CSV table of C-alpha atoms in Angstrom, one decimal:
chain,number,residue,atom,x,y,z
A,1,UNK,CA,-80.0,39.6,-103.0
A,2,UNK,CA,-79.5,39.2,-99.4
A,3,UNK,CA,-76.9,36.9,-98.7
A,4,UNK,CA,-73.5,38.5,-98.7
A,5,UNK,CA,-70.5,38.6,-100.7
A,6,UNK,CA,-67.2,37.1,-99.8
A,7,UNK,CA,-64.9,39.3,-102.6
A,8,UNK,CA,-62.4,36.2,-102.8
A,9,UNK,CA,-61.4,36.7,-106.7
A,10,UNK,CA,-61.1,39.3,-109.1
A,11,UNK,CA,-62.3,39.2,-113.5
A,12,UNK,CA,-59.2,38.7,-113.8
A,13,UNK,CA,-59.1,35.3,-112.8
A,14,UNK,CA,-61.9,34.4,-114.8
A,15,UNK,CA,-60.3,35.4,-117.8
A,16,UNK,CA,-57.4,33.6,-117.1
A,17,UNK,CA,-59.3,30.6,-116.3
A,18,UNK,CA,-61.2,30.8,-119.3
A,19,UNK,CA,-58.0,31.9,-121.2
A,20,UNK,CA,-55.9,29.0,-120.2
A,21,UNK,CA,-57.6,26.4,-122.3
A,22,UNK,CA,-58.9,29.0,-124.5
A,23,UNK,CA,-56.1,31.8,-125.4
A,24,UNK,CA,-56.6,34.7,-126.9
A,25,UNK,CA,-54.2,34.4,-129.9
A,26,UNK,CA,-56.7,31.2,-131.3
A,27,UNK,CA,-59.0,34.1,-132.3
A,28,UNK,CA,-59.9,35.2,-135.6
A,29,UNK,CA,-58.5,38.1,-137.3
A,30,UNK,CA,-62.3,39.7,-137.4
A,31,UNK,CA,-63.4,38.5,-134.1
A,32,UNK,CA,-63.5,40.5,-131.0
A,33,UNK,CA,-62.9,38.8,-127.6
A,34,UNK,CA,-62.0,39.2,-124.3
A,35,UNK,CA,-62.9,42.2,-122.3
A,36,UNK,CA,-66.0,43.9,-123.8
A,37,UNK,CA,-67.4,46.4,-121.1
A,38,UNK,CA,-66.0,47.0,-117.3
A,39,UNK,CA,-62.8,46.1,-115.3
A,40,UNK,CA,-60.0,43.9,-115.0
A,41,UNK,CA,-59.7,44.5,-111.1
A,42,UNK,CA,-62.9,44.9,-110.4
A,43,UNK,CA,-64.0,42.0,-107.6
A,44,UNK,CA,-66.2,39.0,-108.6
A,45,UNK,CA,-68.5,36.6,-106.8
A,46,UNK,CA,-71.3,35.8,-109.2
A,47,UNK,CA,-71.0,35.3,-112.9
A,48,UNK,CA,-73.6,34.7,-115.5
A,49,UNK,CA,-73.1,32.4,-118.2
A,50,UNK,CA,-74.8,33.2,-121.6
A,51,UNK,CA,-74.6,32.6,-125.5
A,52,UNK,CA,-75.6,35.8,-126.0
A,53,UNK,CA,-76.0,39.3,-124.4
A,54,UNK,CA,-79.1,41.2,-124.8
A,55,UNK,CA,-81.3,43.1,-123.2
A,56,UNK,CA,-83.2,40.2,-121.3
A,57,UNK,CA,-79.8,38.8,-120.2
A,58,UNK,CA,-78.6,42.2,-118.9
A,59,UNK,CA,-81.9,43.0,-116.7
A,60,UNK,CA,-81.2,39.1,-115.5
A,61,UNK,CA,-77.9,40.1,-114.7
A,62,UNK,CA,-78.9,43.1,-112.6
A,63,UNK,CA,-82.0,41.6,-111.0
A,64,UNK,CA,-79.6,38.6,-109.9
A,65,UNK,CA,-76.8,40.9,-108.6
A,66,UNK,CA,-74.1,39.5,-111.1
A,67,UNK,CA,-70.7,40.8,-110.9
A,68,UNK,CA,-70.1,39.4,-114.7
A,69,UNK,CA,-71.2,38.0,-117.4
A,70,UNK,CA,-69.3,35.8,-119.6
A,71,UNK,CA,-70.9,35.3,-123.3
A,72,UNK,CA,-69.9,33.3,-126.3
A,73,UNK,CA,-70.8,35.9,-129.0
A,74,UNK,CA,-69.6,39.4,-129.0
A,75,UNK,CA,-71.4,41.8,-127.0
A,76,UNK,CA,-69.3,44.6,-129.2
A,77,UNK,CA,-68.3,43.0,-132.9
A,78,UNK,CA,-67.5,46.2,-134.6
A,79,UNK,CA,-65.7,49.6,-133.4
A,80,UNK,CA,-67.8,51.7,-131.6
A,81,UNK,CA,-67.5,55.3,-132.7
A,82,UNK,CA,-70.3,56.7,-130.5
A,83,UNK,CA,-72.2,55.8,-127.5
A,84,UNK,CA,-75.7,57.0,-127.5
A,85,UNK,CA,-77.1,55.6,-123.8
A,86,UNK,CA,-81.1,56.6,-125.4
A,87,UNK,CA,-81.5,52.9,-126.9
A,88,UNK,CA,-80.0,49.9,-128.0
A,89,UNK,CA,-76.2,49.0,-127.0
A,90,UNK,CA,-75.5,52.3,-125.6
A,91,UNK,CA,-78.4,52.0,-123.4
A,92,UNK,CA,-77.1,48.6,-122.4
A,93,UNK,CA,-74.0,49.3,-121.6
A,94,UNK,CA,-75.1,52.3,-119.6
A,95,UNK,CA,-76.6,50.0,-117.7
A,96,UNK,CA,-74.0,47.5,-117.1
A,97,UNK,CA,-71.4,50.1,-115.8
A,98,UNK,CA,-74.1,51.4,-113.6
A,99,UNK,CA,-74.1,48.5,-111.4
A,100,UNK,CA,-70.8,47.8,-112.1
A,101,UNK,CA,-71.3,44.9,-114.5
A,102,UNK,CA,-68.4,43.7,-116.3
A,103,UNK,CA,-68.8,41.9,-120.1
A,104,UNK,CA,-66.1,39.2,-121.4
A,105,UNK,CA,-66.8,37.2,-124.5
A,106,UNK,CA,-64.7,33.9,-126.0
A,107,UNK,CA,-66.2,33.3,-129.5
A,108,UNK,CA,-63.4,31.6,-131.8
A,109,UNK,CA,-60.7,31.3,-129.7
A,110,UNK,CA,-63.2,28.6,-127.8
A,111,UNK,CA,-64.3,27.2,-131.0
A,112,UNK,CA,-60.7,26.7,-132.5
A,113,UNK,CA,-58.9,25.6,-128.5
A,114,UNK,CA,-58.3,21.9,-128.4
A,115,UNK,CA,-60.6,21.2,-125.8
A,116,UNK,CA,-63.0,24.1,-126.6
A,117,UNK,CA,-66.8,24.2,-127.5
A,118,UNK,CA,-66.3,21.9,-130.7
A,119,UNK,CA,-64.6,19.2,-128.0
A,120,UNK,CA,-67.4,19.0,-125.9
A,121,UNK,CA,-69.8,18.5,-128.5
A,122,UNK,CA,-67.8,15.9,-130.2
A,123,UNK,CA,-66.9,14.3,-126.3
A,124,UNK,CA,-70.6,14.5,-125.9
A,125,UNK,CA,-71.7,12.0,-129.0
A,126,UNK,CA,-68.6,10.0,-127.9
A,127,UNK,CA,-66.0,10.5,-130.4
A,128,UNK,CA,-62.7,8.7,-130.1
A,129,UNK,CA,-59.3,9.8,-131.7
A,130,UNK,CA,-60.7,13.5,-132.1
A,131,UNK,CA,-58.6,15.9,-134.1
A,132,UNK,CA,-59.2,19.6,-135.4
A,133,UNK,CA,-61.3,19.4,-138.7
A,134,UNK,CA,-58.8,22.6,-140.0
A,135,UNK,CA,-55.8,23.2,-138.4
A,136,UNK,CA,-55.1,26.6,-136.8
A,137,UNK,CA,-52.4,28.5,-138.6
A,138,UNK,CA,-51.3,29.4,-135.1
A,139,UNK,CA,-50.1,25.6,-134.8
A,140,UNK,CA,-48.0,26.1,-137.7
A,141,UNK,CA,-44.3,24.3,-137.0
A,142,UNK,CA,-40.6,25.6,-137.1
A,143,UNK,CA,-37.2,23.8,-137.2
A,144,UNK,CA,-34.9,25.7,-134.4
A,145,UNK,CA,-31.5,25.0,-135.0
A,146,UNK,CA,-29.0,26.3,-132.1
A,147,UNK,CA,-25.5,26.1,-132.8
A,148,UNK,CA,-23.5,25.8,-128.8
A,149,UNK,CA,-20.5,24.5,-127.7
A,150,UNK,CA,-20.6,20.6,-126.8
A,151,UNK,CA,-20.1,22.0,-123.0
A,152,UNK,CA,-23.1,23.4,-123.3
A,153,UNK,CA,-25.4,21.1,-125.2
A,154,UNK,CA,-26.8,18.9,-122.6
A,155,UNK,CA,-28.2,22.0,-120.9
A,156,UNK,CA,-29.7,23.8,-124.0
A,157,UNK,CA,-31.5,20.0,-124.5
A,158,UNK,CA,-32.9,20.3,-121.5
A,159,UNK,CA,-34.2,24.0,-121.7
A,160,UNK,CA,-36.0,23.0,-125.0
A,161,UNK,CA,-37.4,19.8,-124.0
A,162,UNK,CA,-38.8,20.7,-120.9
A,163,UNK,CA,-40.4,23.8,-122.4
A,164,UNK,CA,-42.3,21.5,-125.0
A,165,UNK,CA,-40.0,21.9,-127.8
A,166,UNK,CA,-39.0,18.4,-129.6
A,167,UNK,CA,-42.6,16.9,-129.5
A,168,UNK,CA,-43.2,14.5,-132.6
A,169,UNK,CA,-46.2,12.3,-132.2
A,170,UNK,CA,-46.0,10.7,-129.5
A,171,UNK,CA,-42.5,11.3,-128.5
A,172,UNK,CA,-41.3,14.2,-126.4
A,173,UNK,CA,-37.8,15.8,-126.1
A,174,UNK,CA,-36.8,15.0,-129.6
A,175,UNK,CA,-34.0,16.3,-131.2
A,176,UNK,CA,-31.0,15.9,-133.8
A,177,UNK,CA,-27.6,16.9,-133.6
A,178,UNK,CA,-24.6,17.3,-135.5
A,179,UNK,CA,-20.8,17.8,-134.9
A,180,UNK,CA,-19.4,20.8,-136.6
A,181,UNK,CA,-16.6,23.6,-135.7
A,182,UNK,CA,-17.7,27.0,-135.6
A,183,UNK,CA,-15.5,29.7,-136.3
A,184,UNK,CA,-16.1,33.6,-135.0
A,185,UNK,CA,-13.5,36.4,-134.2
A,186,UNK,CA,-14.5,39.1,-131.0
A,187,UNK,CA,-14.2,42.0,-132.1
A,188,UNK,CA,-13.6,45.5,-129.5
A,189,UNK,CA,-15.9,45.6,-126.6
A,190,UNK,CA,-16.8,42.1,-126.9
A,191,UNK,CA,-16.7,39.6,-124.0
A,192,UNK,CA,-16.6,36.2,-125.7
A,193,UNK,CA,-16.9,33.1,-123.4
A,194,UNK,CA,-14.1,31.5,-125.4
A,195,UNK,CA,-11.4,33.3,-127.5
A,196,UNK,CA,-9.6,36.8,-127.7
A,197,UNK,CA,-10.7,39.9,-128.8
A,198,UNK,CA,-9.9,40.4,-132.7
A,199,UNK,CA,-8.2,36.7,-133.1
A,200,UNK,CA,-10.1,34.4,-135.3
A,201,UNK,CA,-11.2,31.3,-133.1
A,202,UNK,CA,-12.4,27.6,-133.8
A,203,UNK,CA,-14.5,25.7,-131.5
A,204,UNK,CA,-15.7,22.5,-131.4
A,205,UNK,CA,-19.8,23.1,-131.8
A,206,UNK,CA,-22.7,20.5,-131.5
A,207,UNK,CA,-26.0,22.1,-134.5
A,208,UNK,CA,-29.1,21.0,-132.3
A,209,UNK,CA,-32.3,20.7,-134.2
A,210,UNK,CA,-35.5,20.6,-132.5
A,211,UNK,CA,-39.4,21.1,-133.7
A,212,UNK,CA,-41.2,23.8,-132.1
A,213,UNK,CA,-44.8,25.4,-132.7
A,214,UNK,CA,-45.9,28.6,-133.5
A,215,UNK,CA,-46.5,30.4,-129.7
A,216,UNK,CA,-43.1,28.6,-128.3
A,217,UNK,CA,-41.1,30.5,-130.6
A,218,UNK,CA,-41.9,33.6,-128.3
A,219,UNK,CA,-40.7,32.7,-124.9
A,220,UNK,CA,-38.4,29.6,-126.0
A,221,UNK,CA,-35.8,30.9,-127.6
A,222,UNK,CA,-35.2,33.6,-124.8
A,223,UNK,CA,-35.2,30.9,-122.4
A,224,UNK,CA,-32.5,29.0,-124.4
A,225,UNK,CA,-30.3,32.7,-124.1
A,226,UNK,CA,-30.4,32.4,-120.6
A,227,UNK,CA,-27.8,29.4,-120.3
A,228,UNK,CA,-26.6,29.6,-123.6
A,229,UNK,CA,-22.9,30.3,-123.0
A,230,UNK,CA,-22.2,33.1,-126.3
A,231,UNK,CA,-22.9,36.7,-125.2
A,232,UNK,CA,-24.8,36.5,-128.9
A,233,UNK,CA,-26.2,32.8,-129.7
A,234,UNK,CA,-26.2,31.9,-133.3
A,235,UNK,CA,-29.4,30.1,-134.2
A,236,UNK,CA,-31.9,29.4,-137.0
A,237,UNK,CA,-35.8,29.4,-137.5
A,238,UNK,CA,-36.9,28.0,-140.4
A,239,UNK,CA,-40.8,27.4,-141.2
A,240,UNK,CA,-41.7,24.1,-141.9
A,241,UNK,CA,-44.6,23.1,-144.5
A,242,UNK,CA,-47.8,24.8,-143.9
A,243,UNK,CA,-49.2,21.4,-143.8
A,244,UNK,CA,-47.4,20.2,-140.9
A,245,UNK,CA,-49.2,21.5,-137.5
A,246,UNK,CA,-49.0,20.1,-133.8
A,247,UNK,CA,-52.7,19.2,-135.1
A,248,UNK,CA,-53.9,20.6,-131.6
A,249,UNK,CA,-56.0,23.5,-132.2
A,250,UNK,CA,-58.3,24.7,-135.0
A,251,UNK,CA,-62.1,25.3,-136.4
A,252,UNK,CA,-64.0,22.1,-135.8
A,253,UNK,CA,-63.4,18.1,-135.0
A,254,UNK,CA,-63.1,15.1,-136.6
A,255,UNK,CA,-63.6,11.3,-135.4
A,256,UNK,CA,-64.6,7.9,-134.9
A,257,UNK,CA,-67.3,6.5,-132.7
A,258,UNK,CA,-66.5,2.9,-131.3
A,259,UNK,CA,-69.8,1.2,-132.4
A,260,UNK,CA,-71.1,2.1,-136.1
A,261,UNK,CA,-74.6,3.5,-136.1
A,262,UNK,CA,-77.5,3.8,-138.7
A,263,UNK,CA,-78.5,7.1,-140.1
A,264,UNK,CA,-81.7,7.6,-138.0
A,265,UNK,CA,-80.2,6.1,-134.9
A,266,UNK,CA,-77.5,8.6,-134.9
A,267,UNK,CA,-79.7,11.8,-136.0
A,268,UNK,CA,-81.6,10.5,-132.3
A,269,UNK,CA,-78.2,10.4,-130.7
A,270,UNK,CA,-77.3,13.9,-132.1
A,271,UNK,CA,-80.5,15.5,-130.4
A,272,UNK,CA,-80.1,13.8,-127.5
A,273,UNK,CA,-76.8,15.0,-126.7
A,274,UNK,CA,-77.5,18.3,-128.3
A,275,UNK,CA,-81.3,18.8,-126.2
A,276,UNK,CA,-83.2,19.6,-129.3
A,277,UNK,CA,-86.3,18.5,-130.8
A,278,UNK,CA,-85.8,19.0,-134.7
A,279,UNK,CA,-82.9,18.7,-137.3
A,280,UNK,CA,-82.4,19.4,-140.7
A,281,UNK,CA,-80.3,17.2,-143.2
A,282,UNK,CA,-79.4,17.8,-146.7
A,283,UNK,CA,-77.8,14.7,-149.1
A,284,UNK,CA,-78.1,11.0,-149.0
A,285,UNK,CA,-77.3,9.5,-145.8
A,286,UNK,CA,-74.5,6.7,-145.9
A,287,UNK,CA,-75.3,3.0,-144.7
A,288,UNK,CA,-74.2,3.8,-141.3
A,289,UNK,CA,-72.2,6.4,-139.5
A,290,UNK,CA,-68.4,6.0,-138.3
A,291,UNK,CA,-66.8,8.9,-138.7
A,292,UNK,CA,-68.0,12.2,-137.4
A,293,UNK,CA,-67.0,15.6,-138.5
A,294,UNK,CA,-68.4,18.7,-136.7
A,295,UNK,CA,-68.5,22.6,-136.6
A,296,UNK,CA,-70.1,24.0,-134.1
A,297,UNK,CA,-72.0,28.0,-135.2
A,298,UNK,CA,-72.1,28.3,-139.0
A,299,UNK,CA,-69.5,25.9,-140.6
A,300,UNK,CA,-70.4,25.4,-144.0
A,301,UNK,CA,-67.4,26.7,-145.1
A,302,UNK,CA,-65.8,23.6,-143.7
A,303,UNK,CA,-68.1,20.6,-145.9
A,304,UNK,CA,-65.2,20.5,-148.1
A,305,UNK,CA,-62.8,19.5,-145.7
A,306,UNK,CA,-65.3,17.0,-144.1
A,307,UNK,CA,-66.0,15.5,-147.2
A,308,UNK,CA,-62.1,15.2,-148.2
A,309,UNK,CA,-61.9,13.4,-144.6
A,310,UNK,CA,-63.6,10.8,-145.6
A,311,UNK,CA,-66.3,11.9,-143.1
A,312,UNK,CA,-69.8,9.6,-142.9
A,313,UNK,CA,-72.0,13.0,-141.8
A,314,UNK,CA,-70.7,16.5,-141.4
A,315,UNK,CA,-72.6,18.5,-138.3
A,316,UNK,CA,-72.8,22.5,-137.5
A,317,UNK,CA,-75.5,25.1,-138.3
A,318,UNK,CA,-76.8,27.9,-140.5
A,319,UNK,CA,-77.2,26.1,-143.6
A,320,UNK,CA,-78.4,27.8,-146.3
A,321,UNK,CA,-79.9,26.1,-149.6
A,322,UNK,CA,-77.4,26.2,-152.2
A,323,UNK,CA,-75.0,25.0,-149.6
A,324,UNK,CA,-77.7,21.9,-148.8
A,325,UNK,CA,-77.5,21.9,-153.0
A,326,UNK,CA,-74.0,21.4,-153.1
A,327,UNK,CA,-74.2,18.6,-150.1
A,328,UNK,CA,-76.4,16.8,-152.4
A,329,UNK,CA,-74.0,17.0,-155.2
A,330,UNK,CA,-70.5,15.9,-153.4
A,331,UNK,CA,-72.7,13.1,-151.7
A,332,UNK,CA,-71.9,14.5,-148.1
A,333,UNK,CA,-74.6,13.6,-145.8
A,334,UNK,CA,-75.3,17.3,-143.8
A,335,UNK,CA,-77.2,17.9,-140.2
A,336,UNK,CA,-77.9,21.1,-140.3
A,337,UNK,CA,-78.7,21.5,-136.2
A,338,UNK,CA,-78.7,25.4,-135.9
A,339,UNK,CA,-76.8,27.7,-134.6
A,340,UNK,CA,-77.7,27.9,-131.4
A,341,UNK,CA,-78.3,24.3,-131.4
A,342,UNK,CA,-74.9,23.6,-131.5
A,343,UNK,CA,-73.5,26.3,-129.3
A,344,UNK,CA,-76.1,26.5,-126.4
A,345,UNK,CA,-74.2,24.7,-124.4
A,346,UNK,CA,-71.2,26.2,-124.5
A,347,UNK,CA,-72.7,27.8,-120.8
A,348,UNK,CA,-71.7,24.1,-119.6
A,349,UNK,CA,-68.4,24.2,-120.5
A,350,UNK,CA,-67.6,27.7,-119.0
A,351,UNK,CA,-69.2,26.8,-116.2
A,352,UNK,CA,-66.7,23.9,-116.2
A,353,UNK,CA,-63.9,26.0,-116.8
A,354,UNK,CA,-64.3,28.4,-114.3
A,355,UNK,CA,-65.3,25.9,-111.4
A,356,UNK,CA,-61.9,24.1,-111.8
A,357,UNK,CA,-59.7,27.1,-111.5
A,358,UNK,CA,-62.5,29.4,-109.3
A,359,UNK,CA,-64.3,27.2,-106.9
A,360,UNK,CA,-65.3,30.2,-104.8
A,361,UNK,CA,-66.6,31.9,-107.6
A,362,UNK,CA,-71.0,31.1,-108.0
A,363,UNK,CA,-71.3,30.7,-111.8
A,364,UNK,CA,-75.4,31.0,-113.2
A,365,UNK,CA,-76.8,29.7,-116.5
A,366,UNK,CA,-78.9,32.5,-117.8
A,367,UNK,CA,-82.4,31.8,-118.4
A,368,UNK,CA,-83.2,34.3,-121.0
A,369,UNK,CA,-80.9,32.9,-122.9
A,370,UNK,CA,-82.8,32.0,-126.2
A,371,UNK,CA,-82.8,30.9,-130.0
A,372,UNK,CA,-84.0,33.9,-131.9
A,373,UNK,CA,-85.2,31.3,-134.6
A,374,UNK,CA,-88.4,30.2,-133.6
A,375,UNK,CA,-89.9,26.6,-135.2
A,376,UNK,CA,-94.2,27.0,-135.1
């Protein structure tokens, strides 16, 4: 390439820009993101965008003098116990750290993120009132109950509800509280903020009860320490019902389009926002089609939910016959649209990502990007 480089951000930044709608913890337990191959530090001007990385997309990379690339899938899945550079992914990652090209992959923490790759897709057919299909256990919900002194209260309020705790619908800095005395005794070497050491005392003591989600639970209640008054704070964490989530993140969407459409008119909708030519269905279609459920990748494993959602059609990929059987037996209409089909364009929405948070940064859309499924 001739034109120069102007070294204005480093991976790092890109990771956190991809990171802040898409964290890490969203994940699956099997999955491997983040970092694959390269640095953190290293400086970045040009990244390449990708579903996949293969041997095509690396040569792209170093013909076009890319600093990164940033892939949907995996580069590395499984552990690697060996790296033989003679062929295949040893070769390829020879390669990369040869011209100093790093690898960084968001798979299922971009599916599962509220306004991830399943998002877009259902944004792009024009779903209204979107929520996750299967809510992330990461979203799960906890009662916090902090016992302060009524001198104190108005402060500990504000500490939760400006750090998101309390939000119930939508309502935000909700809470309940009760009046209550609470009784304690300091003991040698303590330094109580009320009382005497090894006298019992009684003090007047608000119980606050908020809602909080899973990842608050982390910084939260050390920000509450901070101006709680008691050199140790009495409070409580209970988990609430594994059915309750902040219904934010998770596998898939669910919704409603504005206008009702027939079958066929919405199959030409679906490729049109998708780009693709051909489709596959499996069950009877309904009259018309309200209410969309979608997994990007391969979602079978999802139908039942769609179906117990009162979904009109249930969208994702990888489809396999006795699954298109049992569409045809719970009377759920399937599009089966591939998996590449449905995830392609996840290039547009990292793009997106990383413009708004790296303007500087020159993001490409790989061109040997493919679908290893070919239709003759």
């Amino acid at each position: 390439m001739d034109s120069v480089k102007k070294e204005q951000y480093r991976n790092s930044d890109i990771f956190k820009a991809i990171e802040r709608n898409a964290p890490r913890y969203l994940a699956e337990k099997w999955d491997n993101v983040g970092l694959q191959v390269g640095s953190y530090s290293h400086p970045v001007c040009r990244v390449l965008l990708t579903l996949d990385v293969t041997p095509d997309v690396v040569e792209e990379a170093i013909e076009k003098d890319i600093d990164l690339i940033v892939s949907h899938h995996p580069f590395l899945f499984n552990g690697v116990k060996s790296i033989c550079v003679d062929d295949g992914k040893g070769q390829l990652i020879d390669a990369l750290i040869a011209h100093k090209i790093s690898v960084y992959s968001a798979h299922t923490n971009l599916d599962a993120a509220e306004y991830g790759l399943n998002y877009f897709i259902a944004k792009a057919l024009g779903l209204e009132e979107m929520r996750p299909l299967s809510n992330s256990p990461k979203d799960r919900l906890y009662k916090l109950v902090v016992f302060v002194p009524e001198s104190h209260t108005e402060a500990i309020l504000q500490v939760m509800g400006d750090n998101g705790a309390g939000y119930v619908g939508k309502y935000s800095h909700c809470s309940f509280r009760a009046v209550g005395k609470g009784t304690f005794k300091p003991l040698s070497e303590s330094k109580p903020f009320i009382g005497s050491e090894n006298q019992v005392e009684t003090v007047a003591e608000d119980r606050i009860e908020t809602v909080i989600d899973n990842e608050m639970a982390k910084s939260l209640i050390q920000k509450i320490k901070a101006v709680h008054p008691y050199e140790t704070m009495a409070y409580d964490l209970y988990p609430m019902d594994e059915s309750l989530t902040k219904e934010a993140n998770g596998p898939g969407k669910i919704g409603d389009l504005s206008t009702a459409l027939l079958p066929q008119d919405f199959l030409e909708k679906l490729k049109s926002a998708l780009g693709l030519k051909l489709v596959r269905t499996a069950g009877k279609p309904p009259q018309v089609i309200k209410r969309i459920a979608l997994c990007t990748g391969a979602g079978a494993e999802f139908m039942g939910l769609a179906k117990v959602r009162n979904a009109d059609v249930y969208v994702t990929g990888d489809l396999k016959y006795h699954e298109a059987q049992s569409a045809h037996e719970n009377h759920l209409w399937v599009v089966d649209a591939g998996h590449y089909g449905t995830e392609h364009q996840v290039v547009l929405l990292l793009k997106e990502m990383i413009a708004a948070n790296c303007p500087g940064v020159e993001t490409i859309i790989s061109e040997k990007m493919c679908d290893f499924l070919e239709i003759h």
